[in-house]
mmCIF file of C-alpha atoms in Angstrom:
data_model
loop_
_atom_site.group_PDB
_atom_site.id
_atom_site.type_symbol
_atom_site.label_atom_id
_atom_site.label_comp_id
_atom_site.label_asym_id
_atom_site.label_seq_id
_atom_site.Cartn_x
_atom_site.Cartn_y
_atom_site.Cartn_z
ATOM 1 C CA MET X 1 13.639 14.879 11.483
ATOM 2 C CA ILE X 2 10.143 14.225 12.841
ATOM 3 C CA ALA X 3 9.562 10.962 14.700
ATOM 4 C CA LEU X 4 6.564 9.053 13.384
ATOM 5 C CA ALA X 5 4.235 7.478 15.941
ATOM 6 C CA THR X 6 3.722 3.721 15.747
ATOM 7 C CA PHE X 7 0.474 2.301 17.095
ATOM 8 C CA THR X 8 -1.489 -0.938 17.158
ATOM 9 C CA CYS X 9 -4.831 -1.071 15.392
ATOM 10 C CA LEU X 10 -7.116 -3.942 16.303
ATOM 11 C CA ALA X 11 -9.054 -3.780 13.043
ATOM 12 C CA ILE X 12 -12.751 -4.603 13.325
ATOM 13 C CA ALA X 13 -14.096 -3.333 9.981
ATOM 14 C CA LEU X 14 -13.085 -2.021 6.575
ATOM 15 C CA HIS X 15 -14.900 0.508 4.397
ATOM 16 C CA ASP X 16 -12.941 0.171 1.161
ATOM 17 C CA VAL X 17 -9.485 -1.007 0.120
ATOM 18 C CA ASP X 18 -7.589 2.130 1.164
ATOM 19 C CA GLY X 19 -9.725 2.732 4.240
ATOM 20 C CA PRO X 20 -10.873 3.746 6.513
ATOM 21 C CA ILE X 21 -9.924 0.736 8.535
ATOM 22 C CA HIS X 22 -11.927 0.914 11.756
ATOM 23 C CA CYS X 23 -9.896 0.062 14.857
ATOM 24 C CA LYS X 24 -11.412 -1.274 18.073
ATOM 25 C CA GLY X 25 -10.123 1.794 19.942
ATOM 26 C CA GLY X 26 -12.132 4.133 17.705
ATOM 27 C CA GLN X 27 -9.355 5.222 15.361
ATOM 28 C CA LYS X 28 -9.975 5.309 11.623
ATOM 29 C CA VAL X 29 -6.962 4.632 9.406
ATOM 30 C CA ARG X 30 -6.458 5.668 5.779
ATOM 31 C CA LEU X 31 -3.667 3.621 4.155
ATOM 32 C CA GLN X 32 -0.755 5.687 2.883
ATOM 33 C CA GLY X 33 0.394 5.767 -0.724
ATOM 34 C CA ILE X 34 -2.465 4.036 -2.556
ATOM 35 C CA GLY X 35 -5.679 4.860 -4.357
ATOM 36 C CA ALA X 36 -8.629 2.492 -4.642
ATOM 37 C CA THR X 37 -12.094 2.321 -6.155
ATOM 38 C CA GLU X 38 -14.884 4.037 -4.220
ATOM 39 C CA MET X 39 -17.759 1.849 -3.037
ATOM 40 C CA ASP X 40 -20.032 3.211 -5.780
ATOM 41 C CA GLY X 41 -17.539 1.865 -8.337
ATOM 42 C CA SER X 42 -16.148 5.266 -9.279
ATOM 43 C CA CYS X 43 -12.707 6.818 -9.049
ATOM 44 C CA ARG X 44 -12.488 10.153 -7.280
ATOM 45 C CA GLN X 45 -11.336 13.043 -9.414
ATOM 46 C CA ASN X 46 -7.525 13.321 -9.461
ATOM 47 C CA GLN X 47 -7.139 10.000 -7.609
ATOM 48 C CA PRO X 48 -5.902 6.769 -9.197
ATOM 49 C CA CYS X 49 -7.881 3.580 -8.744
ATOM 50 C CA VAL X 50 -8.448 0.111 -10.165
ATOM 51 C CA ALA X 51 -11.508 -0.744 -12.237
ATOM 52 C CA GLY X 52 -13.601 -3.561 -10.829
ATOM 53 C CA ASP X 53 -16.158 -4.595 -8.251
ATOM 54 C CA PRO X 54 -15.410 -2.582 -5.089
ATOM 55 C CA ARG X 55 -17.068 -5.148 -2.786
ATOM 56 C CA LYS X 56 -14.976 -7.978 -4.212
ATOM 57 C CA GLN X 57 -11.884 -5.763 -3.885
ATOM 58 C CA ARG X 58 -12.787 -5.021 -0.247
ATOM 59 C CA ARG X 59 -13.166 -8.745 0.514
ATOM 60 C CA THR X 60 -9.766 -9.369 -1.099
ATOM 61 C CA MET X 61 -8.253 -6.668 1.103
ATOM 62 C CA ALA X 62 -9.810 -8.251 4.195
ATOM 63 C CA ARG X 63 -8.128 -11.567 3.278
ATOM 64 C CA ILE X 64 -4.806 -9.738 2.842
ATOM 65 C CA MET X 65 -5.273 -8.302 6.336
ATOM 66 C CA GLY X 66 -5.909 -11.791 7.714
ATOM 67 C CA ALA X 67 -9.536 -11.022 8.561
ATOM 68 C CA LYS X 68 -12.476 -13.382 8.439
ATOM 69 C CA PRO X 69 -15.626 -11.463 7.449
ATOM 70 C CA ALA X 70 -18.588 -11.674 9.829
ATOM 71 C CA SER X 71 -21.055 -9.439 7.988
ATOM 72 C CA GLU X 72 -21.113 -6.984 5.123
ATOM 73 C CA ASP X 73 -23.220 -3.889 4.619
ATOM 74 C CA THR X 74 -23.179 -3.505 0.829
ATOM 75 C CA SER X 75 -24.519 0.063 0.815
ATOM 76 C CA ILE X 76 -22.210 2.832 -0.428
ATOM 77 C CA ASN X 77 -21.398 3.843 3.167
ATOM 78 C CA GLY X 78 -21.338 0.276 4.502
ATOM 79 C CA GLN X 79 -18.555 -1.698 6.127
ATOM 80 C CA LEU X 80 -17.198 -5.223 5.999
ATOM 81 C CA TRP X 81 -17.201 -6.294 9.666
ATOM 82 C CA PHE X 82 -14.694 -8.873 10.902
ATOM 83 C CA ALA X 83 -15.478 -11.954 13.008
ATOM 84 C CA ARG X 84 -12.684 -10.957 15.394
ATOM 85 C CA PRO X 85 -10.184 -8.093 15.579
ATOM 86 C CA VAL X 86 -7.086 -8.305 13.395
ATOM 87 C CA ARG X 87 -3.839 -6.889 14.780
ATOM 88 C CA LEU X 88 -2.109 -4.331 12.572
ATOM 89 C CA THR X 89 1.003 -2.333 13.371
ATOM 90 C CA CYS X 90 0.755 1.132 11.870
ATOM 91 C CA THR X 91 3.067 4.120 11.585
ATOM 92 C CA ALA X 92 1.165 7.390 11.422
ATOM 93 C CA THR X 93 2.107 9.827 8.663
ATOM 94 C CA GLY X 94 -0.542 12.509 9.203
ATOM 95 C CA LYS X 95 -4.284 13.207 9.122
ATOM 96 C CA SER X 96 -6.873 13.224 6.330
ATOM 97 C CA HIS X 97 -10.591 13.916 6.851
ATOM 98 C CA LYS X 98 -10.557 13.010 10.579
ATOM 99 C CA ARG X 99 -8.594 9.827 9.843
ATOM 100 C CA VAL X 100 -5.016 8.918 10.623
ATOM 101 C CA THR X 101 -2.972 8.287 7.476
ATOM 102 C CA ALA X 102 -0.511 5.470 8.030
ATOM 103 C CA TRP X 103 1.673 2.690 6.709
ATOM 104 C CA CYS X 104 0.281 -0.514 8.231
ATOM 105 C CA GLN X 105 1.636 -4.039 8.454
ATOM 106 C CA THR X 106 -0.037 -7.355 9.158
ATOM 107 C CA ALA X 107 1.065 -9.545 12.074
ATOM 108 C CA ALA X 108 3.214 -11.394 9.495
ATOM 109 C CA GLY X 109 5.006 -8.130 8.632
ATOM 110 C CA LYS X 110 3.405 -7.570 5.218
ATOM 111 C CA ASP X 111 2.815 -3.946 4.203
ATOM 112 C CA LEU X 112 -0.908 -3.529 3.451
ATOM 113 C CA SER X 113 -0.426 -0.827 0.807
ATOM 114 C CA CYS X 114 2.116 -2.962 -1.057
ATOM 115 C CA GLU X 115 -0.001 -6.109 -0.791
ATOM 116 C CA ALA X 116 -3.053 -4.242 -2.139
ATOM 117 C CA ILE X 117 -1.025 -3.188 -5.191
ATOM 118 C CA LYS X 118 0.260 -6.727 -5.717
ATOM 119 C CA ALA X 119 -3.319 -8.068 -5.517
ATOM 120 C CA ARG X 120 -4.402 -5.413 -8.047
ATOM 121 C CA VAL X 121 -7.065 -3.946 -5.771
ATOM 122 C CA ALA X 122 -5.238 -0.598 -5.463
ATOM 123 C CA VAL X 123 -2.616 1.402 -7.307
ATOM 124 C CA ARG X 124 0.337 3.444 -6.167
ATOM 125 C CA TRP X 125 -0.537 7.114 -5.697
ATOM 126 C CA ASP X 126 2.693 8.988 -6.441
ATOM 127 C CA LYS X 127 1.516 12.116 -4.613
ATOM 128 C CA TYR X 128 1.328 10.184 -1.320
ATOM 129 C CA ASP X 129 4.317 7.893 -1.872
ATOM 130 C CA ARG X 130 6.926 10.595 -2.304
ATOM 131 C CA GLY X 131 9.665 8.395 -0.872
ATOM 132 C CA GLY X 132 8.924 5.728 -3.474
ATOM 133 C CA ASN X 133 8.273 3.015 -0.875
ATOM 134 C CA LEU X 134 5.714 1.315 -3.119
ATOM 135 C CA ARG X 135 7.622 1.301 -6.418
ATOM 136 C CA ARG X 136 8.842 -2.221 -5.611
ATOM 137 C CA CYS X 137 5.261 -3.463 -5.288
ATOM 138 C CA ALA X 138 4.067 -2.909 -8.839
ATOM 139 C CA GLY X 139 3.549 -6.232 -10.597
#
């Protein structure tokens, strides 16, 4: 069995609901097991997502994380920057496009992928939730 590395991310910005989450140390984290709307409002081919306003969804995700927004670049490649870093505890599962894929929890112990599903800003992506961790999250 492979040991998974746990790390702390002091989150300073968020691109979209499933990431990347930008950490103060330079890491970029892609949340495991979920699919979300792209910032242009589309769904990537072969990826599940939730219809809706991606900027509103991103702000909802920031609230779930416990972040207070400081500024928002609303361009397709923009970020929602936080007023101060938010501590997340993440367990790395691999790499995707120069990002760490991970399960992340808030300081209160809430799983971000699960909370995003509950808030209806993301959906479970079976392909990346092979263990079924997120089945319990569907509303």
